[in-house]
Tab-separated table of C-alpha atoms and ligand atoms in Angstrom:
chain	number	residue	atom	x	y	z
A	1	UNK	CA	47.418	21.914	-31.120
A	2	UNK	CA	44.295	23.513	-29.690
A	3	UNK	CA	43.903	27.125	-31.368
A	4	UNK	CA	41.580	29.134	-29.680
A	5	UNK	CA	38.167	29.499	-31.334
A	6	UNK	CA	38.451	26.028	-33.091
A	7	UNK	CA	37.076	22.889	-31.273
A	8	UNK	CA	39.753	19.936	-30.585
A	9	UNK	CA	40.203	17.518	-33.726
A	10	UNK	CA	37.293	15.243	-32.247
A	11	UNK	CA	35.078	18.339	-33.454
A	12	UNK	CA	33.125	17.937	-29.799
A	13	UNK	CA	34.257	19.038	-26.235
A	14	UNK	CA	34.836	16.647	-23.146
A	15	UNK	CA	31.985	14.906	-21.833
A	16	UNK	CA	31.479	15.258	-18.161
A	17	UNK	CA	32.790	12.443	-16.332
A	18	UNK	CA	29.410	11.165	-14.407
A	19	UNK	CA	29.212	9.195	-18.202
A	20	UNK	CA	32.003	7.679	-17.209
A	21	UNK	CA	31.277	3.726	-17.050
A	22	UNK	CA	27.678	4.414	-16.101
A	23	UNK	CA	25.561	1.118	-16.987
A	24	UNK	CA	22.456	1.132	-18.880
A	25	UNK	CA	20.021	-1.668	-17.109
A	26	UNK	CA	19.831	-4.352	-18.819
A	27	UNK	CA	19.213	-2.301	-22.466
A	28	UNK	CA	21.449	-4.746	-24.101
A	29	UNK	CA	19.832	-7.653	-23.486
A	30	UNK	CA	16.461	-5.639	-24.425
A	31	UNK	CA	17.185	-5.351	-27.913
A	32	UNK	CA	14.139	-6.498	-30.014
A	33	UNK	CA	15.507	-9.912	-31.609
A	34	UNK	CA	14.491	-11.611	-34.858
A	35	UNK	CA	10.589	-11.451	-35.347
A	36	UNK	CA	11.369	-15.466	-35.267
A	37	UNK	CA	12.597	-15.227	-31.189
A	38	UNK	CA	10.001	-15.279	-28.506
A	39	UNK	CA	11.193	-12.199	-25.984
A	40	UNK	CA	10.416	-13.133	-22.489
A	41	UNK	CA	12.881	-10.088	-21.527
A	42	UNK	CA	10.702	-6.890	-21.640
A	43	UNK	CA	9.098	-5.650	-18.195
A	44	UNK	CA	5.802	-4.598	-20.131
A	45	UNK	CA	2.426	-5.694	-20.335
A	46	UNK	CA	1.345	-7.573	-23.124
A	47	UNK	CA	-2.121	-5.620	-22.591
A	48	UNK	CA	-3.294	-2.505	-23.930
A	49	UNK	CA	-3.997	0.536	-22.117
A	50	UNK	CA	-8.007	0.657	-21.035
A	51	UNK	CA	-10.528	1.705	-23.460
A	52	UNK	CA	-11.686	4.235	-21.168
A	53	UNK	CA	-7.635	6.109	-20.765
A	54	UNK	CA	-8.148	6.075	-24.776
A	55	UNK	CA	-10.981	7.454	-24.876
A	56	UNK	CA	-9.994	10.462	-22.216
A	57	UNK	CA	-6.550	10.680	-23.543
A	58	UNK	CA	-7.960	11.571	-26.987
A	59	UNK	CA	-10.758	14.128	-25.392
A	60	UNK	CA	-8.080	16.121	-23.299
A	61	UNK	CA	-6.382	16.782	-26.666
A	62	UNK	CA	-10.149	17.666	-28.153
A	63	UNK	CA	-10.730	19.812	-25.404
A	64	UNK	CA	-7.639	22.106	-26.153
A	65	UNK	CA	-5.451	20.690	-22.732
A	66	UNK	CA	-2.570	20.975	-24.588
A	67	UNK	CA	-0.780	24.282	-22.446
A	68	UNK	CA	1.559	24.730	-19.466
A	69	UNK	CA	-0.496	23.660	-16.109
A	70	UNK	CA	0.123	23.123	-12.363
A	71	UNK	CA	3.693	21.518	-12.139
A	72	UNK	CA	2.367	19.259	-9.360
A	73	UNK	CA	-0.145	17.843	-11.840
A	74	UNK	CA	-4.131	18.634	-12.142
A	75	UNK	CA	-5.908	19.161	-8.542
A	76	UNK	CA	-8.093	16.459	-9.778
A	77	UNK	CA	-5.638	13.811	-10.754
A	78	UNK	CA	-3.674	14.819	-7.360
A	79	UNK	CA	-6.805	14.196	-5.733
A	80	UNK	CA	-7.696	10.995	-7.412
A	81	UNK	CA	-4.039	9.777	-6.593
A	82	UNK	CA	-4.726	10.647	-2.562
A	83	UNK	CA	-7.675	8.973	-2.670
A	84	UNK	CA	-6.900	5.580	-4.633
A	85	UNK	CA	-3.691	5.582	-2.092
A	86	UNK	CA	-6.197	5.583	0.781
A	87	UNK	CA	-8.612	2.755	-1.042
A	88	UNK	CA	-6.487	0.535	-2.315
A	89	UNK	CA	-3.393	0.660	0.257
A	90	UNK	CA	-4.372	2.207	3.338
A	91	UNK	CA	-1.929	5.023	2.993
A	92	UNK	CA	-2.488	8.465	4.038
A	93	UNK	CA	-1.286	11.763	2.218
A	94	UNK	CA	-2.996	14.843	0.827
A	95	UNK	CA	-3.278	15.994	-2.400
A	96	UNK	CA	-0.797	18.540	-1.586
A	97	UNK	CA	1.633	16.204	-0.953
A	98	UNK	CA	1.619	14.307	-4.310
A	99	UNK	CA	3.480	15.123	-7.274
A	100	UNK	CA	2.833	13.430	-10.837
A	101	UNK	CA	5.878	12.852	-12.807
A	102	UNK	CA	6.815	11.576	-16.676
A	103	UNK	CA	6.672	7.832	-15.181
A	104	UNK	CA	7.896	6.509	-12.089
A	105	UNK	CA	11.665	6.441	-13.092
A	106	UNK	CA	11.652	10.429	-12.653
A	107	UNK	CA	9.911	10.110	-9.402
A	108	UNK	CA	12.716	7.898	-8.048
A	109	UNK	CA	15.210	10.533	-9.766
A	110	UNK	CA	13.595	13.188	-7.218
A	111	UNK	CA	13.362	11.200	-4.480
A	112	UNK	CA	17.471	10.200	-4.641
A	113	UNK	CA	17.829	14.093	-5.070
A	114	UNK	CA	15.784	14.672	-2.163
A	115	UNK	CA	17.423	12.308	0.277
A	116	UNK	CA	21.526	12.454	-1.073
A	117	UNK	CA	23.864	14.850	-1.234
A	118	UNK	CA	26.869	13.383	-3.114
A	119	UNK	CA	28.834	10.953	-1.691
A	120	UNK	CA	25.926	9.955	0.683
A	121	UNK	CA	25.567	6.150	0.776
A	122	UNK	CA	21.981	4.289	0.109
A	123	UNK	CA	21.497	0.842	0.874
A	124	UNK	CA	19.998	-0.970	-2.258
A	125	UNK	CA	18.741	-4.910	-1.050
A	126	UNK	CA	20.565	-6.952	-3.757
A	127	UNK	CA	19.521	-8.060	-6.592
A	128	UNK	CA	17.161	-5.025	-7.462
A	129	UNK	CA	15.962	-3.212	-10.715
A	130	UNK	CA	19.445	-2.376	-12.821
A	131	UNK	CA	18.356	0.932	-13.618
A	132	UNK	CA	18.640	2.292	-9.170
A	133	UNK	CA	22.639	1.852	-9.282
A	134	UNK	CA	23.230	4.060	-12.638
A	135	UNK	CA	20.499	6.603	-11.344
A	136	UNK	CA	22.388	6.905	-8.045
A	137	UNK	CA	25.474	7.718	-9.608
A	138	UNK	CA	24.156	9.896	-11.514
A	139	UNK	CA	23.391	12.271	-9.184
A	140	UNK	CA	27.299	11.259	-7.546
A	141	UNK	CA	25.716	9.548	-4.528
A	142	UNK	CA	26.844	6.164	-3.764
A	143	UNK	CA	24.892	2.598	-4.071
A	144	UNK	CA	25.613	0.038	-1.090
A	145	UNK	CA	23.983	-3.374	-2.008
A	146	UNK	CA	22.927	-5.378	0.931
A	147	UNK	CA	22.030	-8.889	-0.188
A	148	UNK	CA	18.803	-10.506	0.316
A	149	UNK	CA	17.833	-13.606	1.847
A	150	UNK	CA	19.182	-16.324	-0.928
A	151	UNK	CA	16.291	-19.070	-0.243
A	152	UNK	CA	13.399	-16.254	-0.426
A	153	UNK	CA	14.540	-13.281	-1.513
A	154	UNK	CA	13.096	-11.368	1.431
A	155	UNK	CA	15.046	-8.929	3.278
A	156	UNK	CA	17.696	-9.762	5.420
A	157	UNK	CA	17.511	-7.357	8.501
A	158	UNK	CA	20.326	-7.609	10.239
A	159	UNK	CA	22.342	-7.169	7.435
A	160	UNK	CA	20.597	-4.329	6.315
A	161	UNK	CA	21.562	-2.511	9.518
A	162	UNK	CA	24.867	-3.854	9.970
A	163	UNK	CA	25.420	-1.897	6.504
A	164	UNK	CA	24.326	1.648	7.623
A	165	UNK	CA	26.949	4.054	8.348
A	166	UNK	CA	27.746	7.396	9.155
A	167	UNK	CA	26.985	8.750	5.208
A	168	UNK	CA	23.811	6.508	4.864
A	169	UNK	CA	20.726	8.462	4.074
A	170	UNK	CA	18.381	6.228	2.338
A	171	UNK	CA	17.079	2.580	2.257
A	172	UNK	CA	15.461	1.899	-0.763
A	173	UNK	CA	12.899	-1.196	-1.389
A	174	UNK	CA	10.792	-2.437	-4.020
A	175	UNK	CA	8.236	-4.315	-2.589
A	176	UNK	CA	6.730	-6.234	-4.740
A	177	UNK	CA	10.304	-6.942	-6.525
A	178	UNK	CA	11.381	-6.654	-10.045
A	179	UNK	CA	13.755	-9.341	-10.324
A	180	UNK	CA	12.961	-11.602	-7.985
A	181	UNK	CA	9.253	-11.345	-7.199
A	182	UNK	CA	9.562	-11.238	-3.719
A	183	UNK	CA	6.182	-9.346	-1.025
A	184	UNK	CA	7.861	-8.183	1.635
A	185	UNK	CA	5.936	-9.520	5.189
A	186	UNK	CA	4.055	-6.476	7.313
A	187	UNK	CA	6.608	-7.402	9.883
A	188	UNK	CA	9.911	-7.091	7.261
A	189	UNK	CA	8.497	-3.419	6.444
A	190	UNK	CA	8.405	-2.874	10.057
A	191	UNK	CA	12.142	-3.666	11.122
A	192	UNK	CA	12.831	-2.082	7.938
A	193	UNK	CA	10.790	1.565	9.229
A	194	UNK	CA	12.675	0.201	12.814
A	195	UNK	CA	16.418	0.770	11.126
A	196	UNK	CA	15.489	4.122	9.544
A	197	UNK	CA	14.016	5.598	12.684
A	198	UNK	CA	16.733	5.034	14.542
A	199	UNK	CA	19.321	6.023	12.270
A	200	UNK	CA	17.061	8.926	10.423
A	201	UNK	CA	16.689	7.735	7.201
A	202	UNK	CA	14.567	8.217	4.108
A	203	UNK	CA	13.160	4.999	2.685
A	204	UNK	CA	12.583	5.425	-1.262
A	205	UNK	CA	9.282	2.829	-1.525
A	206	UNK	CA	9.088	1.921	-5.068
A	207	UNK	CA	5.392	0.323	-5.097
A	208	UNK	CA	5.246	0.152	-9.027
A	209	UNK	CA	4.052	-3.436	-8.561
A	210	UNK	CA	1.763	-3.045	-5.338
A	211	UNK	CA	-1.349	-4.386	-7.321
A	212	UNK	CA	0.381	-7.568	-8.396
A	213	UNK	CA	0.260	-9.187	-5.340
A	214	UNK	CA	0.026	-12.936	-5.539
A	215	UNK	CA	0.233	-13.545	-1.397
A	216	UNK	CA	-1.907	-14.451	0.891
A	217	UNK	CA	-0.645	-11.248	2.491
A	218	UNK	CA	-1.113	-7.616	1.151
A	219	UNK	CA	1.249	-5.092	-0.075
A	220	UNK	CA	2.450	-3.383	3.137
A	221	UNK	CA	3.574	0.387	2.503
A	222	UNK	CA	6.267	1.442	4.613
A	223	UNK	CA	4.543	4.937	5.371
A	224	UNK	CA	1.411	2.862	6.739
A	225	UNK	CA	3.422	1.732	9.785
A	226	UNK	CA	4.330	3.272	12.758
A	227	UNK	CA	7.552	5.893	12.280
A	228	UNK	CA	7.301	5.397	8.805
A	229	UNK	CA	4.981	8.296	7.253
A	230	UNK	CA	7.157	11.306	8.184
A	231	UNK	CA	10.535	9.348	6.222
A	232	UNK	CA	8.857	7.526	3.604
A	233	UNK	CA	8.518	8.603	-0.243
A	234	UNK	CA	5.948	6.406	-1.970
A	235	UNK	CA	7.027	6.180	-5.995
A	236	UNK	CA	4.324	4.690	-8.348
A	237	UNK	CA	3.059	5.008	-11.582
A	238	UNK	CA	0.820	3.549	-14.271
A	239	UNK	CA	2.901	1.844	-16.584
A	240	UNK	CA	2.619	-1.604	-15.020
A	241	UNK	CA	-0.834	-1.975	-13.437
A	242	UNK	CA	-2.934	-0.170	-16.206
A	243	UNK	CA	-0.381	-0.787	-19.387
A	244	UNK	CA	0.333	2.669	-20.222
A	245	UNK	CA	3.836	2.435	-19.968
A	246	UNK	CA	4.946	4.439	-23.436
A	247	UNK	CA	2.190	7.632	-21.509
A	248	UNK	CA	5.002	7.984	-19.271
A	249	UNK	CA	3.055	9.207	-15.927
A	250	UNK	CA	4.086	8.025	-12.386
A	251	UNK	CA	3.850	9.910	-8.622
A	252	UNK	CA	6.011	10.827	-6.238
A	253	UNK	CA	4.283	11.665	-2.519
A	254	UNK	CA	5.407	11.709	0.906
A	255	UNK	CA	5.951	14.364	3.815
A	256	UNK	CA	5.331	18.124	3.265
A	257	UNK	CA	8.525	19.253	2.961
A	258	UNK	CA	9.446	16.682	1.006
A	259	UNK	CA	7.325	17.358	-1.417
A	260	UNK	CA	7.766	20.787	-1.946
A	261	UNK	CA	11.520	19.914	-3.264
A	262	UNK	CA	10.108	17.814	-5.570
A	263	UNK	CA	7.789	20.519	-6.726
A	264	UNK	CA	10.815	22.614	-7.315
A	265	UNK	CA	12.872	19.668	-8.966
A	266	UNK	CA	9.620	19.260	-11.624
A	267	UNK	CA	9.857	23.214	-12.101
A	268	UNK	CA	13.562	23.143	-13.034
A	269	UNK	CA	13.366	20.353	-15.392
A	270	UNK	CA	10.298	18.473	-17.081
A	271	UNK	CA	7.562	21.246	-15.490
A	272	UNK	CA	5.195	18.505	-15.519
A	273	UNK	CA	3.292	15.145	-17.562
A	274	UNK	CA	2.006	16.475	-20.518
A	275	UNK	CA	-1.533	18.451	-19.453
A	276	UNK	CA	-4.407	16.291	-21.841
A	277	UNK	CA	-2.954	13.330	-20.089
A	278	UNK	CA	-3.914	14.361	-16.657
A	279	UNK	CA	-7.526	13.474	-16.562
A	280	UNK	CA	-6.565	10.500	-18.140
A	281	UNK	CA	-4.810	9.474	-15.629
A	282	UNK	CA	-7.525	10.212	-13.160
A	283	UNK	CA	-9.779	8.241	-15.409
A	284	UNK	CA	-7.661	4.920	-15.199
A	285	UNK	CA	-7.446	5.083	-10.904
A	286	UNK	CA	-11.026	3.954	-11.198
A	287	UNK	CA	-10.399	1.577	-14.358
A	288	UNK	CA	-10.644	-1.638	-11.235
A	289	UNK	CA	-11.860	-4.167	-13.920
A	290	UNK	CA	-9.022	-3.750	-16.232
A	291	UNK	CA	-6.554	-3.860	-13.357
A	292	UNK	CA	-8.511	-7.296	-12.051
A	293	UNK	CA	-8.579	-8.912	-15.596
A	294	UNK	CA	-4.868	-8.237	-16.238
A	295	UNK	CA	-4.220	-9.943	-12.739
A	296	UNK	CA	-5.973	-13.067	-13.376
A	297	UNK	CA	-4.690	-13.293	-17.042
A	298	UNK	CA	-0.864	-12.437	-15.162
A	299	UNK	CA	-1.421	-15.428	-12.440
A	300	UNK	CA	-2.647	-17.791	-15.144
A	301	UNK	CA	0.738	-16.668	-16.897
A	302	UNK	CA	2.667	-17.207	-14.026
A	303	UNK	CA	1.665	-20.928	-13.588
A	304	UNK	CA	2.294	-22.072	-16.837
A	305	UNK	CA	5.949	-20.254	-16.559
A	306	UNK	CA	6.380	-22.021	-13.542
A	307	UNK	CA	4.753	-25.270	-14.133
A	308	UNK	CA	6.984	-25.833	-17.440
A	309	UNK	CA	10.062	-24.097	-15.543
A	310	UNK	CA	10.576	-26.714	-12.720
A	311	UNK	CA	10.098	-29.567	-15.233
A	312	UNK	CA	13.673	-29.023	-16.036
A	313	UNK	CA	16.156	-30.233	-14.694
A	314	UNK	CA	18.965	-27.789	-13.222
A	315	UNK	CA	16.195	-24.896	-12.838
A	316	UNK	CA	15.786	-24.078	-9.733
A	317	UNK	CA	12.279	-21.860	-9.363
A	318	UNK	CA	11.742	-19.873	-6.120
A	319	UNK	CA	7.759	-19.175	-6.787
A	320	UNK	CA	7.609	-15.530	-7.388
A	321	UNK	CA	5.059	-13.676	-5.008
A	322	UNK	CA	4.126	-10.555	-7.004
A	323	UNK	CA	5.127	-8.418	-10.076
A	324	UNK	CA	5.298	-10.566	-13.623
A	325	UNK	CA	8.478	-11.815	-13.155
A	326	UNK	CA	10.533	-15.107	-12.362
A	327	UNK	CA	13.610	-15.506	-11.234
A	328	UNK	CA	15.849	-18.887	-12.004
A	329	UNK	CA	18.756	-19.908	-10.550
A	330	UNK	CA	20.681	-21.894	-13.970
A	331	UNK	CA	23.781	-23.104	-11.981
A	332	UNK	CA	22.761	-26.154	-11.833
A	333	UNK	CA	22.910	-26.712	-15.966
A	334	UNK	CA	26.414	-25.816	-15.421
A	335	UNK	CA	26.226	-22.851	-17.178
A	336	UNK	CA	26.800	-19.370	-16.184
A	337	UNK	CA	23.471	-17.021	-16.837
A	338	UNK	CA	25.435	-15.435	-19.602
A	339	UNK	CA	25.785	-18.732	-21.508
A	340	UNK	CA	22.451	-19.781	-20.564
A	341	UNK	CA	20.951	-16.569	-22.001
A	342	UNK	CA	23.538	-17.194	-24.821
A	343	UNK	CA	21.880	-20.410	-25.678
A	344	UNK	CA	18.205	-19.665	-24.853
A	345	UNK	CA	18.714	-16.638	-27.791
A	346	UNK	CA	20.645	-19.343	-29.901
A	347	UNK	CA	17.465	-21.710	-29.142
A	348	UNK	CA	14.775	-18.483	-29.870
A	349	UNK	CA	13.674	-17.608	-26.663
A	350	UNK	CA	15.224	-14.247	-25.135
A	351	UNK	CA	15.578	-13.650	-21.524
A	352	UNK	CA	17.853	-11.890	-19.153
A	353	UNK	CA	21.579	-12.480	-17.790
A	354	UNK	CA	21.123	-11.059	-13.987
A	355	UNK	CA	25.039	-11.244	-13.748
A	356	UNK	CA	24.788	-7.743	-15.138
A	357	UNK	CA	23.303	-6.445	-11.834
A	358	UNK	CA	25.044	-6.993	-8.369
A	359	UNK	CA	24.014	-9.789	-6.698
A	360	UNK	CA	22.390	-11.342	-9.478
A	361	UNK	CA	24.917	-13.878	-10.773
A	362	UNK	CA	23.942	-17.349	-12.001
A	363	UNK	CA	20.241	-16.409	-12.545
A	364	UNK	CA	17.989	-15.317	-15.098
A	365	UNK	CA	15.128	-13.036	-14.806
A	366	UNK	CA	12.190	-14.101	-17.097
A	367	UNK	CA	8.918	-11.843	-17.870
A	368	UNK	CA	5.650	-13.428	-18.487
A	369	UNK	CA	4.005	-10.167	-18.974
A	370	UNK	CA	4.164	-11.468	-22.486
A	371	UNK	CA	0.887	-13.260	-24.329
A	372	UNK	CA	0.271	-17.290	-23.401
A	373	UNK	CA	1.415	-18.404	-26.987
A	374	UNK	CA	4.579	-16.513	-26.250
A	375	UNK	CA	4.910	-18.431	-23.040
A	376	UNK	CA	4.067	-22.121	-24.141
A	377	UNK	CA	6.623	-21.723	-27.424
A	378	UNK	CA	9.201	-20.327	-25.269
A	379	UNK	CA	8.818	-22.884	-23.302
A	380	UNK	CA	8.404	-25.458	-26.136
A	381	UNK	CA	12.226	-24.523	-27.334
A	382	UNK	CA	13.833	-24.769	-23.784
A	383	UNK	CA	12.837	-27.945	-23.646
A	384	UNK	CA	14.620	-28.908	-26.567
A	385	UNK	CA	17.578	-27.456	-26.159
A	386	UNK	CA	17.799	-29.034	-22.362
A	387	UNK	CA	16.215	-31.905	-22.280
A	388	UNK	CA	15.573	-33.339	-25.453
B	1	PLP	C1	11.009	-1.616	-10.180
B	1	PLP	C2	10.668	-0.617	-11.226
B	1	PLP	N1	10.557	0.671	-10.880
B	1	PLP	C3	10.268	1.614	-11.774
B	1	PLP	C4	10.068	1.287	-13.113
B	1	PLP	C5	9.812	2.409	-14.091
B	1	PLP	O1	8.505	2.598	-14.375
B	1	PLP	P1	8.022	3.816	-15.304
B	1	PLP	O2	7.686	3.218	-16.630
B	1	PLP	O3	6.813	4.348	-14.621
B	1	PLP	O4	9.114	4.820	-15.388
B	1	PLP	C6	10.168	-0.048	-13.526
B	1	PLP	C7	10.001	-0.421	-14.944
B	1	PLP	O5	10.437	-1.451	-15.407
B	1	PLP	C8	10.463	-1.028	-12.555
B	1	PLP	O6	10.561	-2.319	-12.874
């Protein structure tokens, strides 16, 4: 019996339910193993952060930057964003219209807030990063996964559109993709801008991986082609491309109005990235060399993964055409990607199940953002355990 005053017997009211059932990523399958496993599981560079972001990241706090500041972020680290945008991917917004956020994860938070209402529908192109679906419903709207193409991964168009309906509001894409590695083509982005235009949509571009391009093509930004500035919101960030993921600093940036409710969704909740960060940030956008010598280090990675990969037989390896990730279909060891996970751990290597994401059944998604000795043991137990 309840007696007013007292809590319930549990000793803690209800929970709300938007808890209810809401996943987690793959955070299971993230758990740091046995010093003795090698972890190919963890989306994180195996690099540290430039000397240079050190060295600025320590003088901000030396300098006293440690009050409240512009929510949007530092006029010069807004600035430095709008320009490296222009230099680096042709795209074209102010420094007005960008907003610096604790890592990109809170930039895609305010851009679902921005384009949903709950119960609107966005289309998600299946597989994608676990963490978009749990976000979504967060914030109550609802996640409609369109499959991709199953021999490249690449967008399938007229599926996308055949999925929009009367509550869609947003498309999001992640172009280069975390799982599957896919570069979406110029011409993909296009139809993709095509569908929103003509149904007024947002597109959410998450371009986390837009320096790890391993095509012969560039990184294409949805608000670079025509129709696509005045609906796209660009989400970034530094974790990947510089290795600062524990600093926690991404961007949001897009159209005017846009941005100003993004401005207001920083001011009632994280205010903004702590303020002796900010020129640190600002120092990395021109850190080039580090970003060059983590590629080449990343594509030298990538071959090895691959080159030892397809030696095995029942791996099937689509080659992966940017971010640090591959994507293997296991069905043909006859095993479903939870046993083959299951025995990789058993074995000492730890990868991830992609059954726990829609879309992603009988395939594992491998990192080999990890360190070369990482990579060639790994790779030296697999082969064990399946072939030997
Ligand atoms: C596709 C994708 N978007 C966003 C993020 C989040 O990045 P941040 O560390 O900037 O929050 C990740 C990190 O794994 C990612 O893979």
């Amino acid at each position: 019996m309840f007696i007013s005053g007292q809590p319930p017997a549990s000793g803690m009211p209800e929970i709300s339910s938007r808890y209810d059932g809401l996943g987690v990523g793959f955070a299971p399958y993230l758990q740091p193993p046995g010093p003795e496993v090698v972890r190919w599981t963890v989306g994180e560079p195996g690099f540290d952060a430039p000397t240079e972001v050190i060295e600025a990241t320590i003088k901000g706090l030396e300098d006293g930057n440690t009050k409240y500041t512009r929510g949007a972020g530092s006029m010069e680290l807004c600035q430095a964003v709008s320009d490296y945008l222009a230099r680096h991917h042709g795209i074209d917004v102010g420094m007005d219209d960008v907003v610096i956020t604790p890592g990109a994860k809170q930039a895609l938070l305010y851009s679902f807030m921005i384009a949903t209402m709950p119960g609107d529908e966005a289309i998600l192109l299946a597989p994608s990063w676990a963490s978009y679906e749990p976000m979504l419903s967060l914030i109550g709207a609802v996640p409609v996964n369109v499959p991709v193409r199953k021999d490249n991964f690449h967008p399938d168009i007229d599926a996308i559109a055949a999925a929009v309906t009367e509550r869609t509001r947003m498309i999001l894409i992640n172009s280069p993709c975390n799982p599957t590695g896919a570069v979406f083509t110029p011409d993909e982005m296009q139809a993709i801008v095509d569908i929103a235009i003509e149904h007024d949509l947002w597109i959410v571009s998450d371009e986390i991986y837009a320096r790890l391009v391993w095509t012969d093509y560039p990184h294409t930004s949805p608000s670079t082609l025509s129709g696509g500035k005045e609906r796209t919101l660009i989400v970034n960030g530094w974790s990947k491309s510089w290795a600062m993921t524990g600093m926690r600093l991404g961007f949001l940036a897009g159209p005017p109005d846009a941005m100003r409710a993004a401005v207001k969704t920083q001011a009632n909740s994280a205010s903004h990235v702590p303020t002796f960060m900010m020129h640190a940030a600002a120092v990395a956008l021109d850190c080039d060399d580090s970003v060059e010598e983590f590629n080449r280090e990343y594509l030298k990675r990538r071959d090895i993964m691959i080159g030892g990969l397809e030696e095995m037989s029942g791996l099937r390896v689509i080659e992966p055409e940017g971010a640090f990730y591959v994507f293997v279909d296991v069905t043909g060891t006859g095993m479903s990607d939870i046993e083959f996970a299951d025995g990789a751990l058993e074995a000492g290597v730890q990868l991830i199940p992609t059954s726990l994401i829609t879309g992603g059944e009988g395939f594992v998604r491998i990192s080999y953002a990890t360190d070369e000795e990482a990579i060639h043991e790994g790779l030296r137990r697999l082969r064990a355990w399946l072939v030997d």
